[in-house]
mmCIF file of C-alpha atoms and ligand atoms in Angstrom:
data_model
loop_
_atom_site.group_PDB
_atom_site.id
_atom_site.type_symbol
_atom_site.label_atom_id
_atom_site.label_comp_id
_atom_site.label_asym_id
_atom_site.label_seq_id
_atom_site.Cartn_x
_atom_site.Cartn_y
_atom_site.Cartn_z
ATOM 1 C CA MET N 1 34.766 19.301 -47.351
ATOM 2 C CA PRO N 2 32.533 17.042 -49.948
ATOM 3 C CA LEU N 3 28.622 18.746 -49.735
ATOM 4 C CA PRO N 4 26.395 16.093 -47.579
ATOM 5 C CA ARG N 5 23.605 14.306 -48.739
ATOM 6 C CA VAL N 6 20.628 16.722 -46.681
ATOM 7 C CA THR N 7 20.835 18.897 -44.345
ATOM 8 C CA ALA N 8 19.116 20.361 -41.601
ATOM 9 C CA THR N 9 20.438 24.264 -42.032
ATOM 10 C CA VAL N 10 19.179 26.255 -38.740
ATOM 11 C CA ASP N 11 19.200 29.510 -38.318
ATOM 12 C CA LEU N 12 19.954 30.983 -34.387
ATOM 13 C CA SER N 13 19.180 34.372 -35.774
ATOM 14 C CA ALA N 14 16.088 33.141 -36.313
ATOM 15 C CA VAL N 15 15.645 31.601 -33.219
ATOM 16 C CA ARG N 16 16.417 34.957 -31.336
ATOM 17 C CA HIS N 17 13.852 36.774 -33.299
ATOM 18 C CA ASN N 18 11.685 34.132 -32.675
ATOM 19 C CA LEU N 19 12.561 34.958 -28.482
ATOM 20 C CA GLN N 20 12.056 38.608 -29.606
ATOM 21 C CA ARG N 21 8.419 37.910 -30.669
ATOM 22 C CA VAL N 22 7.546 36.264 -27.623
ATOM 23 C CA ARG N 23 8.396 38.843 -25.059
ATOM 24 C CA GLU N 24 6.264 41.678 -27.702
ATOM 25 C CA PHE N 25 3.334 39.031 -27.072
ATOM 26 C CA ALA N 26 4.519 38.831 -23.882
ATOM 27 C CA PRO N 27 5.957 41.503 -21.992
ATOM 28 C CA GLN N 28 5.985 41.128 -18.596
ATOM 29 C CA SER N 29 6.462 37.127 -18.792
ATOM 30 C CA LYS N 30 10.301 35.188 -18.087
ATOM 31 C CA VAL N 31 9.871 33.228 -20.738
ATOM 32 C CA MET N 32 10.955 28.846 -19.998
ATOM 33 C CA ALA N 33 12.023 27.936 -24.338
ATOM 34 C CA ALA N 34 10.656 24.358 -24.603
ATOM 35 C CA ILE N 35 13.648 23.017 -26.049
ATOM 36 C CA LYS N 36 12.753 19.110 -25.473
ATOM 37 C CA ALA N 37 12.858 16.471 -28.306
ATOM 38 C CA ASP N 38 16.486 18.131 -28.750
ATOM 39 C CA ALA N 39 15.179 21.326 -29.004
ATOM 40 C CA TYR N 40 12.434 19.767 -31.699
ATOM 41 C CA GLY N 41 15.163 18.340 -34.075
ATOM 42 C CA HIS N 42 16.937 22.070 -34.117
ATOM 43 C CA GLY N 43 19.744 21.042 -31.953
ATOM 44 C CA ALA N 44 19.119 21.555 -28.062
ATOM 45 C CA VAL N 45 23.326 22.734 -27.664
ATOM 46 C CA PRO N 46 23.063 24.797 -29.974
ATOM 47 C CA VAL N 47 19.976 26.660 -29.533
ATOM 48 C CA ALA N 48 20.476 26.571 -25.439
ATOM 49 C CA ARG N 49 23.484 28.826 -26.144
ATOM 50 C CA ALA N 50 21.902 30.914 -29.069
ATOM 51 C CA LEU N 51 18.790 31.665 -26.473
ATOM 52 C CA ALA N 52 20.966 32.045 -23.248
ATOM 53 C CA GLU N 53 22.733 34.509 -25.266
ATOM 54 C CA ALA N 54 19.889 36.617 -26.027
ATOM 55 C CA GLY N 55 18.685 36.501 -22.128
ATOM 56 C CA VAL N 56 15.662 34.011 -21.583
ATOM 57 C CA ASP N 57 15.780 32.483 -17.885
ATOM 58 C CA ALA N 58 14.682 29.173 -18.333
ATOM 59 C CA PHE N 59 14.563 25.681 -19.799
ATOM 60 C CA ALA N 60 11.906 23.654 -20.474
ATOM 61 C CA VAL N 61 12.877 20.268 -21.076
ATOM 62 C CA ALA N 62 11.126 16.511 -20.802
ATOM 63 C CA CYS N 63 13.699 14.327 -19.165
ATOM 64 C CA LEU N 64 16.949 14.271 -17.073
ATOM 65 C CA GLU N 65 19.065 12.687 -20.255
ATOM 66 C CA GLU N 66 17.778 16.152 -22.369
ATOM 67 C CA ALA N 67 19.187 18.126 -19.377
ATOM 68 C CA VAL N 68 22.834 16.148 -17.874
ATOM 69 C CA THR N 69 23.160 17.572 -21.948
ATOM 70 C CA LEU N 70 22.366 20.905 -21.582
ATOM 71 C CA ARG N 71 24.904 21.077 -18.244
ATOM 72 C CA ASP N 72 27.929 18.851 -20.012
ATOM 73 C CA ALA N 73 27.549 21.346 -22.699
ATOM 74 C CA GLY N 74 28.630 24.171 -19.804
ATOM 75 C CA ILE N 75 24.334 26.052 -20.030
ATOM 76 C CA ALA N 76 24.296 27.031 -16.577
ATOM 77 C CA THR N 77 21.098 28.379 -17.561
ATOM 78 C CA ARG N 78 18.422 27.021 -14.660
ATOM 79 C CA ILE N 79 16.853 24.326 -16.209
ATOM 80 C CA ALA N 80 13.071 23.052 -15.327
ATOM 81 C CA LEU N 81 12.187 19.165 -15.779
ATOM 82 C CA LEU N 82 8.822 19.094 -17.057
ATOM 83 C CA GLU N 83 8.319 15.390 -16.337
ATOM 84 C CA GLY N 84 10.372 15.378 -13.132
ATOM 85 C CA VAL N 85 11.880 12.630 -12.000
ATOM 86 C CA LEU N 86 11.346 9.005 -11.814
ATOM 87 C CA SER N 87 13.467 7.848 -9.642
ATOM 88 C CA ALA N 88 15.689 8.052 -6.872
ATOM 89 C CA GLU N 89 18.836 8.281 -9.484
ATOM 90 C CA GLU N 90 17.241 10.660 -11.585
ATOM 91 C CA ALA N 91 16.397 12.912 -8.171
ATOM 92 C CA GLU N 92 20.192 12.434 -7.359
ATOM 93 C CA GLU N 93 21.035 13.479 -10.496
ATOM 94 C CA ALA N 94 19.013 16.282 -10.662
ATOM 95 C CA ALA N 95 19.421 18.017 -7.252
ATOM 96 C CA ARG N 96 23.618 17.539 -8.108
ATOM 97 C CA LEU N 97 22.773 19.509 -10.967
ATOM 98 C CA ASP N 98 20.545 22.082 -9.812
ATOM 99 C CA LEU N 99 18.072 21.158 -12.179
ATOM 100 C CA GLU N 100 13.946 22.066 -11.398
ATOM 101 C CA ILE N 101 12.402 18.723 -10.633
ATOM 102 C CA VAL N 102 8.275 19.659 -11.655
ATOM 103 C CA ILE N 103 6.030 17.571 -9.398
ATOM 104 C CA HIS N 104 3.365 16.199 -10.989
ATOM 105 C CA ASP N 105 2.215 12.969 -8.828
ATOM 106 C CA ARG N 106 1.956 11.914 -5.204
ATOM 107 C CA TRP N 107 4.268 9.583 -5.448
ATOM 108 C CA GLN N 108 7.033 12.079 -7.229
ATOM 109 C CA LEU N 109 6.699 14.439 -3.713
ATOM 110 C CA GLU N 110 6.780 10.662 -1.344
ATOM 111 C CA LEU N 111 10.235 9.916 -3.732
ATOM 112 C CA LEU N 112 11.640 13.530 -3.176
ATOM 113 C CA ALA N 113 10.448 13.633 0.554
ATOM 114 C CA SER N 114 11.399 10.248 2.060
ATOM 115 C CA LEU N 115 15.117 10.367 -0.703
ATOM 116 C CA LEU N 116 16.397 13.157 -0.130
ATOM 117 C CA PRO N 117 14.895 14.831 3.381
ATOM 118 C CA THR N 118 17.946 17.526 2.859
ATOM 119 C CA THR N 119 18.715 18.139 -0.093
ATOM 120 C CA ALA N 120 18.404 21.461 -1.331
ATOM 121 C CA LEU N 121 15.481 21.071 -4.349
ATOM 122 C CA ARG N 122 13.851 23.728 -6.684
ATOM 123 C CA VAL N 123 10.347 22.431 -6.992
ATOM 124 C CA TRP N 124 7.606 22.848 -9.504
ATOM 125 C CA PHE N 125 3.782 22.107 -8.756
ATOM 126 C CA LYS N 126 1.891 21.604 -11.948
ATOM 127 C CA LEU N 127 -1.883 21.007 -12.032
ATOM 128 C CA ASP N 128 -4.021 19.704 -13.828
ATOM 129 C CA SER N 129 -6.859 22.449 -14.862
ATOM 130 C CA GLY N 130 -8.581 19.809 -16.822
ATOM 131 C CA MET N 131 -6.121 18.606 -19.286
ATOM 132 C CA HIS N 132 -5.766 15.415 -18.049
ATOM 133 C CA ARG N 133 -2.367 14.317 -18.620
ATOM 134 C CA LEU N 134 -0.485 15.148 -16.284
ATOM 135 C CA GLY N 135 -0.648 17.450 -12.403
ATOM 136 C CA PHE N 136 -2.310 17.514 -9.188
ATOM 137 C CA PRO N 137 -6.272 18.377 -9.106
ATOM 138 C CA LEU N 138 -7.207 22.071 -8.516
ATOM 139 C CA ALA N 139 -8.128 21.255 -5.282
ATOM 140 C CA GLU N 140 -4.789 20.137 -3.438
ATOM 141 C CA ALA N 141 -2.749 23.844 -3.790
ATOM 142 C CA PRO N 142 -3.605 24.345 -0.240
ATOM 143 C CA ALA N 143 -2.676 20.730 0.439
ATOM 144 C CA LEU N 144 0.544 20.825 -1.935
ATOM 145 C CA GLN N 145 1.397 24.588 0.052
ATOM 146 C CA ALA N 146 1.362 22.930 3.051
ATOM 147 C CA ALA N 147 3.357 20.493 2.385
ATOM 148 C CA LEU N 148 5.940 22.442 0.902
ATOM 149 C CA LEU N 149 5.731 24.827 4.281
ATOM 150 C CA ALA N 150 6.857 21.649 5.742
ATOM 151 C CA ARG N 151 10.077 21.302 3.084
ATOM 152 C CA PRO N 152 12.643 24.045 4.129
ATOM 153 C CA ASN N 153 15.246 22.052 2.054
ATOM 154 C CA TRP N 154 12.730 23.077 -1.265
ATOM 155 C CA ARG N 155 12.921 26.283 -2.926
ATOM 156 C CA LEU N 156 9.585 26.847 -4.554
ATOM 157 C CA GLN N 157 9.821 27.694 -7.850
ATOM 158 C CA GLY N 158 6.662 28.264 -8.643
ATOM 159 C CA TRP N 159 2.819 26.377 -9.768
ATOM 160 C CA ILE N 160 2.465 25.080 -13.832
ATOM 161 C CA THR N 161 -1.071 24.498 -15.747
ATOM 162 C CA HIS N 162 -0.770 22.939 -19.417
ATOM 163 C CA LEU N 163 -4.032 24.111 -22.316
ATOM 164 C CA ALA N 164 -5.467 21.686 -23.922
ATOM 165 C CA CYS N 165 -7.067 23.375 -26.721
ATOM 166 C CA ALA N 166 -4.909 26.485 -27.141
ATOM 167 C CA ASP N 167 -4.814 26.614 -30.425
ATOM 168 C CA ASP N 168 -8.739 27.276 -30.731
ATOM 169 C CA ARG N 169 -9.254 30.954 -29.952
ATOM 170 C CA ASP N 170 -13.067 30.437 -29.881
ATOM 171 C CA SER N 171 -12.518 27.286 -26.809
ATOM 172 C CA ALA N 172 -14.151 28.248 -24.048
ATOM 173 C CA MET N 173 -12.673 24.897 -22.425
ATOM 174 C CA THR N 174 -9.613 27.047 -22.397
ATOM 175 C CA SER N 175 -11.579 29.966 -20.604
ATOM 176 C CA ALA N 176 -12.673 27.689 -18.532
ATOM 177 C CA GLN N 177 -8.736 26.047 -17.622
ATOM 178 C CA ILE N 178 -7.922 29.645 -17.582
ATOM 179 C CA ALA N 179 -10.749 30.258 -15.016
ATOM 180 C CA ALA N 180 -10.153 27.449 -13.062
ATOM 181 C CA PHE N 181 -6.429 27.670 -12.737
ATOM 182 C CA ASP N 182 -6.451 31.441 -11.328
ATOM 183 C CA ALA N 183 -9.599 30.700 -8.806
ATOM 184 C CA ALA N 184 -7.059 28.060 -7.237
ATOM 185 C CA MET N 185 -4.291 30.478 -6.778
ATOM 186 C CA ALA N 186 -6.001 32.730 -5.477
ATOM 187 C CA ASP N 187 -4.712 32.635 -1.611
ATOM 188 C CA ILE N 188 -1.672 30.729 -2.482
ATOM 189 C CA PRO N 189 1.418 32.338 -2.927
ATOM 190 C CA GLY N 190 4.493 31.957 -6.305
ATOM 191 C CA ALA N 191 4.606 32.359 -9.303
ATOM 192 C CA ARG N 192 2.418 30.708 -12.427
ATOM 193 C CA SER N 193 2.801 29.403 -15.431
ATOM 194 C CA ILE N 194 -0.284 28.554 -17.794
ATOM 195 C CA ALA N 195 0.898 29.149 -21.823
ATOM 196 C CA ASN N 196 2.713 27.551 -24.048
ATOM 197 C CA SER N 197 3.206 28.964 -27.572
ATOM 198 C CA ALA N 198 -0.730 29.253 -29.209
ATOM 199 C CA GLY N 199 -1.726 29.781 -25.605
ATOM 200 C CA LEU N 200 0.688 33.495 -25.341
ATOM 201 C CA ILE N 201 -0.557 33.962 -28.470
ATOM 202 C CA ALA N 202 -3.694 33.453 -28.443
ATOM 203 C CA TRP N 203 -5.176 33.975 -24.869
ATOM 204 C CA PRO N 204 -3.976 37.535 -23.187
ATOM 205 C CA GLN N 205 -5.046 35.640 -19.697
ATOM 206 C CA ALA N 206 -2.282 33.248 -20.199
ATOM 207 C CA ARG N 207 0.255 35.641 -20.462
ATOM 208 C CA VAL N 208 1.463 35.429 -16.446
ATOM 209 C CA ASP N 209 5.062 35.238 -14.208
ATOM 210 C CA TRP N 210 6.174 32.489 -16.808
ATOM 211 C CA VAL N 211 5.113 31.828 -19.967
ATOM 212 C CA ARG N 212 6.691 28.629 -22.241
ATOM 213 C CA PRO N 213 7.202 28.899 -25.565
ATOM 214 C CA GLY N 214 8.499 25.888 -27.793
ATOM 215 C CA LEU N 215 7.145 25.397 -31.561
ATOM 216 C CA MET N 216 7.148 29.780 -31.950
ATOM 217 C CA LEU N 217 10.906 29.570 -31.228
ATOM 218 C CA TYR N 218 11.170 27.589 -34.020
ATOM 219 C CA GLY N 219 9.709 30.094 -36.216
ATOM 220 C CA ALA N 220 6.464 28.312 -36.767
ATOM 221 C CA SER N 221 2.775 28.713 -36.165
ATOM 222 C CA PRO N 222 0.626 27.028 -33.785
ATOM 223 C CA MET N 223 -2.731 28.072 -34.547
ATOM 224 C CA PRO N 224 -4.021 25.905 -37.463
ATOM 225 C CA GLY N 225 -4.460 27.204 -41.251
ATOM 226 C CA THR N 226 -1.733 29.861 -40.470
ATOM 227 C CA VAL N 227 1.817 29.771 -40.691
ATOM 228 C CA GLY N 228 4.815 31.326 -38.863
ATOM 229 C CA SER N 229 5.503 34.408 -40.972
ATOM 230 C CA ASP N 230 1.765 35.567 -40.661
ATOM 231 C CA LEU N 231 2.602 35.850 -36.917
ATOM 232 C CA ASP N 232 6.183 37.569 -38.394
ATOM 233 C CA LEU N 233 7.828 34.216 -37.035
ATOM 234 C CA LYS N 234 11.361 33.103 -39.049
ATOM 235 C CA PRO N 235 11.013 30.055 -39.692
ATOM 236 C CA ALA N 236 14.489 28.301 -38.331
ATOM 237 C CA MET N 237 14.746 25.172 -40.504
ATOM 238 C CA THR N 238 15.702 24.733 -43.285
ATOM 239 C CA VAL N 239 15.666 21.261 -44.756
ATOM 240 C CA ALA N 240 17.231 20.552 -48.173
ATOM 241 C CA SER N 241 18.591 17.792 -50.648
ATOM 242 C CA ARG N 242 19.503 17.334 -53.988
ATOM 243 C CA LEU N 243 18.454 16.371 -57.320
ATOM 244 C CA ILE N 244 20.938 13.211 -58.439
ATOM 245 C CA ALA N 245 18.641 12.265 -61.751
ATOM 246 C CA VAL N 246 16.210 13.325 -63.880
ATOM 247 C CA HIS N 247 14.190 11.184 -66.605
ATOM 248 C CA GLU N 248 11.878 11.429 -69.322
ATOM 249 C CA VAL N 249 9.543 8.684 -68.680
ATOM 250 C CA PRO N 250 7.428 7.908 -70.884
ATOM 251 C CA ALA N 251 3.569 8.605 -71.240
ATOM 252 C CA GLY N 252 1.843 5.351 -69.870
ATOM 253 C CA ASP N 253 4.768 3.799 -67.601
ATOM 254 C CA SER N 254 5.186 4.135 -64.008
ATOM 255 C CA VAL N 255 6.956 5.842 -61.136
ATOM 256 C CA GLY N 256 8.686 4.468 -58.171
ATOM 257 C CA TYR N 257 6.867 1.354 -55.342
ATOM 258 C CA GLY N 258 4.000 0.221 -55.797
ATOM 259 C CA ALA N 259 3.290 2.109 -59.175
ATOM 260 C CA THR N 260 1.144 3.861 -57.983
ATOM 261 C CA PHE N 261 2.254 6.655 -60.355
ATOM 262 C CA ILE N 262 0.946 7.114 -64.461
ATOM 263 C CA CYS N 263 2.748 9.045 -66.207
ATOM 264 C CA PRO N 264 0.509 10.997 -68.409
ATOM 265 C CA GLU N 265 2.480 12.326 -70.983
ATOM 266 C CA ALA N 266 6.044 12.410 -71.899
ATOM 267 C CA MET N 267 7.628 13.684 -68.710
ATOM 268 C CA ARG N 268 10.409 14.383 -66.714
ATOM 269 C CA VAL N 269 10.983 12.792 -63.826
ATOM 270 C CA GLY N 270 13.395 14.353 -61.088
ATOM 271 C CA VAL N 271 14.902 11.859 -57.944
ATOM 272 C CA VAL N 272 15.694 13.630 -54.837
ATOM 273 C CA ALA N 273 18.125 11.896 -52.570
ATOM 274 C CA VAL N 274 16.001 12.321 -49.569
ATOM 275 C CA GLY N 275 12.889 10.101 -47.970
ATOM 276 C CA TYR N 276 11.567 8.277 -45.005
ATOM 277 C CA ALA N 277 15.011 7.319 -43.428
ATOM 278 C CA ASP N 278 15.898 11.040 -43.097
ATOM 279 C CA GLY N 279 12.374 12.313 -41.723
ATOM 280 C CA VAL N 280 10.173 12.658 -45.002
ATOM 281 C CA HIS N 281 7.211 11.011 -44.187
ATOM 282 C CA ARG N 282 6.108 8.212 -46.166
ATOM 283 C CA ILE N 283 2.504 8.913 -45.896
ATOM 284 C CA LEU N 284 2.903 12.477 -47.748
ATOM 285 C CA PRO N 285 1.234 11.848 -50.943
ATOM 286 C CA THR N 286 1.240 12.508 -54.928
ATOM 287 C CA GLY N 287 0.700 16.715 -54.960
ATOM 288 C CA ALA N 288 2.778 17.966 -51.803
ATOM 289 C CA PRO N 289 5.244 20.317 -52.748
ATOM 290 C CA VAL N 290 8.538 20.944 -52.240
ATOM 291 C CA LEU N 291 11.062 23.488 -54.322
ATOM 292 C CA ILE N 292 12.968 24.540 -56.575
ATOM 293 C CA HIS N 293 14.840 27.027 -58.003
ATOM 294 C CA GLU N 294 12.139 28.566 -55.033
ATOM 295 C CA GLN N 295 9.920 26.819 -57.157
ATOM 296 C CA ARG N 296 7.217 24.139 -55.997
ATOM 297 C CA VAL N 297 7.327 21.088 -58.147
ATOM 298 C CA PRO N 298 4.925 18.590 -56.911
ATOM 299 C CA ILE N 299 6.242 15.388 -55.390
ATOM 300 C CA ILE N 300 4.930 11.859 -57.939
ATOM 301 C CA GLY N 301 4.805 8.318 -56.629
ATOM 302 C CA ARG N 302 5.919 7.048 -52.816
ATOM 303 C CA VAL N 303 8.433 8.473 -50.854
ATOM 304 C CA SER N 304 10.862 5.563 -49.930
ATOM 305 C CA MET N 305 13.744 4.955 -48.145
ATOM 306 C CA ASP N 306 16.199 7.473 -49.704
ATOM 307 C CA MET N 307 14.614 9.017 -52.321
ATOM 308 C CA ILE N 308 11.767 10.878 -53.304
ATOM 309 C CA THR N 309 10.383 11.563 -56.864
ATOM 310 C CA VAL N 310 9.085 14.483 -58.302
ATOM 311 C CA ASP N 311 6.979 15.982 -61.925
ATOM 312 C CA LEU N 312 9.327 18.044 -63.070
ATOM 313 C CA ARG N 313 6.612 19.530 -66.054
ATOM 314 C CA SER N 314 6.511 22.801 -64.799
ATOM 315 C CA LEU N 315 10.734 23.518 -64.291
ATOM 316 C CA PRO N 316 12.856 22.597 -66.582
ATOM 317 C CA ARG N 317 15.993 24.473 -66.185
ATOM 318 C CA ALA N 318 16.164 21.384 -63.222
ATOM 319 C CA ALA N 319 18.784 19.455 -63.141
ATOM 320 C CA VAL N 320 21.042 16.976 -61.559
ATOM 321 C CA GLY N 321 22.833 18.962 -59.071
ATOM 322 C CA ASP N 322 20.401 20.748 -58.288
ATOM 323 C CA ALA N 323 19.442 21.900 -54.824
ATOM 324 C CA VAL N 324 15.584 20.799 -53.584
ATOM 325 C CA THR N 325 13.794 22.355 -50.123
ATOM 326 C CA LEU N 326 11.678 20.166 -48.553
ATOM 327 C CA TRP N 327 10.979 22.626 -45.674
ATOM 328 C CA GLY N 328 12.319 26.397 -45.016
ATOM 329 C CA PRO N 329 11.925 29.912 -45.406
ATOM 330 C CA GLY N 330 9.674 29.482 -48.691
ATOM 331 C CA LEU N 331 7.835 26.583 -48.082
ATOM 332 C CA PRO N 332 6.182 26.566 -44.696
ATOM 333 C CA ALA N 333 6.659 23.073 -42.406
ATOM 334 C CA GLU N 334 3.058 24.104 -41.632
ATOM 335 C CA GLU N 335 2.062 23.230 -44.944
ATOM 336 C CA VAL N 336 4.185 20.290 -45.982
ATOM 337 C CA ALA N 337 3.109 19.035 -41.831
ATOM 338 C CA THR N 338 -0.912 19.613 -43.426
ATOM 339 C CA TRP N 339 0.130 17.604 -46.045
ATOM 340 C CA ALA N 340 1.581 14.745 -44.351
ATOM 341 C CA GLY N 341 -1.652 14.800 -42.354
ATOM 342 C CA THR N 342 0.762 16.250 -39.138
ATOM 343 C CA LEU N 343 1.758 19.207 -37.505
ATOM 344 C CA SER N 344 5.671 20.880 -38.168
ATOM 345 C CA TYR N 345 6.181 19.869 -34.894
ATOM 346 C CA GLU N 346 6.520 16.147 -36.015
ATOM 347 C CA LEU N 347 8.041 16.917 -38.911
ATOM 348 C CA PHE N 348 10.845 18.559 -37.020
ATOM 349 C CA CYS N 349 11.443 16.002 -33.826
ATOM 350 C CA GLY N 350 11.567 13.128 -37.198
ATOM 351 C CA LEU N 351 14.051 13.780 -38.831
ATOM 352 C CA THR N 352 17.378 11.213 -37.952
ATOM 353 C CA ASN N 353 20.052 11.490 -37.376
ATOM 354 C CA ARG N 354 21.447 10.767 -41.005
ATOM 355 C CA VAL N 355 20.326 14.793 -41.652
ATOM 356 C CA HIS N 356 23.274 17.276 -41.143
ATOM 357 C CA TYR N 357 22.444 19.893 -39.234
ATOM 358 C CA ARG N 358 24.532 23.170 -39.946
ATOM 359 C CA TYR N 359 24.285 26.577 -38.080
ATOM 360 C CA VAL N 360 24.183 30.117 -39.495
HETATM 361 C C1 PLP P 1 6.037 21.181 -24.918
HETATM 362 C C2 PLP P 1 5.608 22.180 -24.436
HETATM 363 C C3 PLP P 1 5.239 22.954 -23.941
HETATM 364 C C4 PLP P 1 5.929 23.844 -25.047
HETATM 365 O O1 PLP P 1 4.888 24.157 -25.661
HETATM 366 P P1 PLP P 1 4.463 24.907 -27.521
HETATM 367 O O2 PLP P 1 3.475 23.957 -28.307
HETATM 368 O O3 PLP P 1 6.234 23.649 -28.022
HETATM 369 O O4 PLP P 1 4.696 25.868 -27.360
HETATM 370 C C5 PLP P 1 4.406 24.156 -23.361
HETATM 371 N N1 PLP P 1 5.081 23.190 -21.815
HETATM 372 C C6 PLP P 1 4.919 22.344 -21.396
HETATM 373 C C7 PLP P 1 4.143 21.483 -20.646
HETATM 374 C C8 PLP P 1 4.929 21.036 -22.420
HETATM 375 O O5 PLP P 1 5.508 20.411 -22.755
#
């Protein structure tokens, strides 16, 4: 088979290692692995199989379609729908597939109660402890508890809340969210879940019955200014392409669209077969690094749809055909994301279907 143009190589042993790190941070907690958005661009089915083999307790996905993909692939592990169901059809399908429905709003409560009055349903309740995205007010927990008692066909899986600023170790808001959730839950039975990756890394009080890591399973750090290896996480993904041309460009000539880069001297310029249509953010500026022969070389000029151009002055032996790493071990996605003014989350999710996946 010919070598594909752009590859995302996913190391499933790194994913399993990272699950082990989650367990070391939160040894008393069950683990609900967030594999929404196609496992953050890593491929939901292979990642789910690897994590299921390693004994993960449950998966979290954003929507029914994502859960259907997993069940169709034969994955029998528990799956929670983080945004719940959006319609009667979805509710029926969720029940049929034995999915766990997060109920975050009154309209969902009513939908499920009226449409599926007798169907056995596994439900989680989502409470809003201050982020003001999804969830019932904390003060409604007793009413939800009462609603539950009136529905013998509903099996409560637990109570969820979500932290807005867990990646800030000094966040007063996070302390307040955790304290408010704990207080609201004091007399309410059922399992609790507070922490995403940052929450379970930085906030010991948030390591309760369940933790819900996503990003750290893929080997990236959610904590600003750090990379996964600082936390003994292993990057699971390597995105790579190849040099498809190397030119000698004269001093004073420009490179790429908009002629934004002017060669300060006669220099070797490499062209790499990867662009924003593969998921390399166009906003990456001149100076952002790629890796060739384990050495960082800077991108120069604009990122275009199918290509980027790089400065090869520091790497005279670089030649057509050489591998070019966009991110992976040796060039953390966190660092590339900072150059793009975003987070590694968005780099991972932004890979397109032109990228070929390989699993090792
Ligand atoms: C995505 C998500 C997570 C996982 O977050 P990470 O920051 O990737 O660890 C946890 N909980 C909820 C509700 C989520 O939506």
